[in-house]
Amino acid sequence: MSIRLLKAVLMKIGFWALVALLVCYAVFPFYYAVITSLKPSSALFQIDYWINHVDLSNYAAVLSQSSFVQSIWNSILVAFCVVGISLTLGLTAAYALGRVRFRGRGAVLMIVLGVSMFPQVAVLSGLFEVIRTLNLYNTPWGLVLSYTIFTLPFTVWILTTFMRQLPGELEEAAIMDGATPWVTLVHVFMPLMWPAMATTGLLAFIAAWNEFLFALTFTLTDSQRTVPVGIALISGGSQYELPWGMIMAASVIVTVPLVVLVIIFQRRIVSGLTAGAVKG
Amino acid sequence: MSFAAKSRPTEPGAYNQPAPRGRSTRVRRQRVRAAWLFLTPMLIVLALVAGWPLLRTFWFSVTDATLNSMEGANFIGFENYLIHDAGGWYGLLADPEWWNAVWNTLYFTGVSVGLESVLGIIVALVLNAEFRGRTLVRAAILIPWAIPTIVSAKIWAWMLNDQFGILNHLFMTLGLIDAPLAWTADASLSMWAVIMVDVWKATPFVALLVLAALQMLPSDCYEAAKVDGISPLKVFFRVTLPLIMPALLVAIIFRALDALRVFDVIYVLTSNSSSTMTMSVYARQQLVEFQDVGYGSAASTLLFLIIALVSIAYLYLGRRQLGGDT
Amino acid sequence: MAKLVLDKVNKRFGNAHIIRDVSLEIENGEFVVFVGPSGCGKSTLLRLIAGLESISGGELNIAGRRVNELAPRERGVGMVFQSYALYPHMTVYENIAFGLKLAKADKHSVRERVEQTARILQLETLLDRKPKALSGGQRQRVAMGRAMAREPDILLFDEPLSNLDASLRVQMRNEIARLHDRLGSTVVYVTHDQIEAMTLADKIVVLNGGIVEQVGSPRELYEHPRSRFVAGFIGSPRMNFLPVTLTAPDRHDSVVSSPHLGKLTLPIDTQGLEAGLPLTLGIRPEHIVLDDGAETTHQLPVANMEFLGNEAYVYLEVAGAEELLVCRTEATTPWRSGQSVTARIITASAHLFNADGHALQRQVRDQAAA
């Protein structure tokens, strides 16, 4: 065997080892959560690298807590409403910013980009006041409203990027056909924007589903909480006896939908992430 | 100024100024009116959730507001920031806890973003190679990004558990450590625990941006380098790195802005421990737990100013892109 | 009754003055082609008529009505775009019907109009297809159908054939011409291709730098170009230009001389000009006759010969001139590169241009009628 061939084989082995290492690094924590969640409490504290038990008692325990089930529903409600509102407002705004030249467009884009950089804690007290004034404290609606602070800017940003890529003659054809801007947006552009909207919707969904600080601050009672807060607040008898099995089961329950979404739509997510950042 | 015969009004940069007033067609005026109409809902919502709350935070920071008496707050000037009283300096700027939080935040940002950049480039280079199952690997890499921060913090807290954590077990099996480490409780380790989780979660983001840049690189300069027999390492530092630098910088800035306002991973992993307390955690503790809205708002305001400085620097650098063309 | 009148129309983009004082009259049923090099403003002018750009100065009238501020729909114009710009998510039927539906026509009459349009354009069997399932020529026809559906007074075409390959282009050119003959609608058509302009137009408008260089029938433009620009733009291979000196100004028989061609007597009015004035001689490739005749003082070497099958182009080297002299000859021409020939100018068909590029009046009016 020539040295060159040996070198090539070693390179190949090294490469695959690196790939394996990366995949392990990325996937193992979640995999470990799954293993833990499937253990009976008696086996919880022995270390396993493989699935040796399939015991659903942790899942049963978590799902029998009505507050946890309620928090899942709250999260779903909040995430879908946030996606709906962000896409609706984002699409109209993206039409204006992406297709019309007008004075102040740069300033609006600047504002949108600026808001996306706000630290959430910087608006915490003021937003708390707004939500209390609107009587939305301790309701999912308060969260829906507050989540738009981070979903709306990137929705607008990404949709604007996509909107700009649509051919200009298409819009002129619509103008020649006598379409108003609203008709153009709804009947000509929206059908072409579905891929972009799916991408942005996914990103907004994930962001809303994962949010923690606002959910922790603007809700008070178990029945109004979202899943991340619910999981963070699962506690056992004392601080040192956390019910890890249940926590992991809950974690797996809320994460599986996201992991499935990511695997199915990874191309879209990647294009959305890069459109939002690279092209911005 | 030259012009293109096919200039279209929808193409940014096609012309410099909007058409003069009064002479514009009905279509143009209608479009501009529609544009503002379409923007209004978004602007109202942003004003409601971002603009107004921010102004209120600024105001609260110069008052003695508490969570129970936000409306009846009194103006107290800059006392929340700094006051000389009874022979000593008080206020945020004289609070060692605050400076500790500032330092922690900067340390966390620097280390985690640095590690994420290096790891992100490596992951991107691997994903840029052609191999079977690349899509699957890419999906696997994306998983940490999609997992809610709270969940990843909890999972890592379990893996880092001092008595039953798999990481201690693994390290001891490999002979790296002699005794279990209290990752989250030990003040000297907890920051590293937090960084570890953040790096795990955020590296995919950096990797994807870098990967996108890598895939846009022209292949001819690589072929040229190959022909010239330049070593791969040299090619990376001389050719690849400079070319992906813009994308990497964007990723770094996005990550840095995220890291500067980090809250949830630290809150869940190490709670209010002072060895990992960042500006956001500090501000929220003052605001919600100590109910001192005035003082907490002062901290929030300073955090906002720091991030605003970074943002303005970024916007200034990226201003040309904002002008309209993507 | 659809008379399109442009009166000193101007267009500025910022500081750039794209269209300068363009005045035109377009009669009902006329096929008018705007032609010019890229950047001449022809597309902008079309878009001003369409209402896609606002007019910075002057007046635009359609059927006696000032339409400067009207929306495209209200102007009664239909437009075919260069990229066709068909709505990709709609079927052919929906594409054609879109404008009708927006005009709030009732369902029945929409169907009737669409089907009628489809019949004219032979699209009946394609109505349920999406644009991506159509060939280039079919897309082109759908684009025309969409523009025609609302029965506009004026049809506007913006370089509609530039996306097609050469053979399809000729075919579509024919179809457009026949369609115009059949429907008799007023058409304004933009192209950079002078052959398209010559073959389609009743009237050609040559634009250069935002200014109308000349308006006229293809024949007028070809035979009586008013400027060196028009002379050079219309015709392929393009007109030859040679520097000459005016030796004897006259009303009918002006004498010019060139070191390469000798003395020429041209039926062009140079009265009032000074002898010794440098002028430019314009001569079309088919108005040069080559022979190896007795006269040997003004022989030119053949630089190249192009054989096209039905004819051939012979290129002659002219010392001091930037470009080769092109002569159109029969395909059986015996000339080969390296040989020397005598080029005889058909003086009745020659043109003279002054230093500003303006054509001097030719005295052979009767040729246009012949």
GROMACS .gro file of N, CA and C in nm, chain A residues 169-170 172-179 183 187-188 191-192, chain C residues 47 72-73 77 81 83 85-89 99 102 146 150:
model
   90
  169GLU      N    1  -4.158   4.322  -1.274
  169GLU     CA    2  -4.256   4.328  -1.382
  169GLU      C    3  -4.388   4.262  -1.342
  170LEU      N    4  -4.379   4.167  -1.248
  170LEU     CA    5  -4.500   4.100  -1.202
  170LEU      C    6  -4.595   4.202  -1.140
  172GLU      N    7  -4.588   4.523  -1.193
  172GLU     CA    8  -4.633   4.618  -1.295
  172GLU      C    9  -4.744   4.557  -1.379
  173ALA      N   10  -4.734   4.426  -1.403
  173ALA     CA   11  -4.842   4.359  -1.475
  173ALA      C   12  -4.972   4.372  -1.397
  174ALA      N   13  -4.962   4.356  -1.265
  174ALA     CA   14  -5.081   4.368  -1.181
  174ALA      C   15  -5.135   4.511  -1.186
  175ILE      N   16  -5.043   4.609  -1.187
  175ILE     CA   17  -5.087   4.748  -1.196
  175ILE      C   18  -5.159   4.771  -1.328
  176MET      N   19  -5.103   4.715  -1.436
  176MET     CA   20  -5.167   4.731  -1.566
  176MET      C   21  -5.304   4.665  -1.566
  177ASP      N   22  -5.319   4.557  -1.489
  177ASP     CA   23  -5.448   4.490  -1.480
  177ASP      C   24  -5.544   4.566  -1.389
  178GLY      N   25  -5.496   4.673  -1.330
  178GLY     CA   26  -5.583   4.755  -1.247
  178GLY      C   27  -5.588   4.712  -1.101
  179ALA      N   28  -5.485   4.640  -1.055
  179ALA     CA   29  -5.485   4.593  -0.917
  179ALA      C   30  -5.437   4.703  -0.823
  183VAL      N   31  -5.474   4.440  -0.347
  183VAL     CA   32  -5.504   4.326  -0.435
  183VAL      C   33  -5.374   4.262  -0.483
  187HIS      N   34  -5.341   3.884  -0.393
  187HIS     CA   35  -5.366   3.790  -0.504
  187HIS      C   36  -5.242   3.757  -0.585
  188VAL      N   37  -5.143   3.843  -0.584
  188VAL     CA   38  -5.025   3.815  -0.666
  188VAL      C   39  -4.906   3.775  -0.580
  191PRO      N   40  -4.952   3.444  -0.275
  191PRO     CA   41  -4.937   3.305  -0.320
  191PRO      C   42  -4.792   3.269  -0.351
  192LEU      N   43  -4.711   3.368  -0.387
  192LEU     CA   44  -4.571   3.341  -0.419
  192LEU      C   45  -4.483   3.345  -0.295
  653ARG      N   46  -4.308   5.333  -2.074
  653ARG     CA   47  -4.362   5.324  -1.938
  653ARG      C   48  -4.433   5.452  -1.898
  678PRO      N   49  -5.284   5.342  -1.495
  678PRO     CA   50  -5.279   5.266  -1.620
  678PRO      C   51  -5.417   5.213  -1.663
  679ARG      N   52  -5.489   5.159  -1.567
  679ARG     CA   53  -5.620   5.100  -1.596
  679ARG      C   54  -5.713   5.204  -1.657
  683VAL      N   55  -5.491   5.121  -2.164
  683VAL     CA   56  -5.375   5.062  -2.230
  683VAL      C   57  -5.351   4.922  -2.174
  687PHE      N   58  -4.500   4.252  -2.122
  687PHE     CA   59  -4.369   4.279  -2.064
  687PHE      C   60  -4.262   4.191  -2.126
  689SER      N   61  -4.036   4.014  -1.977
  689SER     CA   62  -4.027   3.881  -1.915
  689SER      C   63  -4.163   3.813  -1.913
  691ALA      N   64  -4.398   3.833  -1.738
  691ALA     CA   65  -4.455   3.859  -1.606
  691ALA      C   66  -4.591   3.795  -1.588
  692LEU      N   67  -4.604   3.671  -1.634
  692LEU     CA   68  -4.730   3.599  -1.608
  692LEU      C   69  -4.736   3.565  -1.460
  693TYR      N   70  -4.857   3.563  -1.404
  693TYR     CA   71  -4.870   3.526  -1.263
  693TYR      C   72  -4.846   3.376  -1.253
  694PRO      N   73  -4.737   3.335  -1.188
  694PRO     CA   74  -4.696   3.194  -1.196
  694PRO      C   75  -4.794   3.099  -1.128
  695HIS      N   76  -4.871   3.149  -1.032
  695HIS     CA   77  -4.958   3.059  -0.957
  695HIS      C   78  -5.098   3.050  -1.019
  705GLY      N   79  -5.747   4.077  -1.487
  705GLY     CA   80  -5.783   4.217  -1.505
  705GLY      C   81  -5.933   4.236  -1.521
  708LEU      N   82  -6.097   4.212  -1.188
  708LEU     CA   83  -6.073   4.333  -1.108
  708LEU      C   84  -6.160   4.448  -1.156
  752ARG      N   85  -5.342   3.850  -2.207
  752ARG     CA   86  -5.372   3.923  -2.085
  752ARG      C   87  -5.381   4.073  -2.114
  756ARG      N   88  -5.888   4.315  -2.181
  756ARG     CA   89  -5.980   4.424  -2.145
  756ARG      C   90  -6.000   4.521  -2.261
   0.00000   0.00000   0.00000
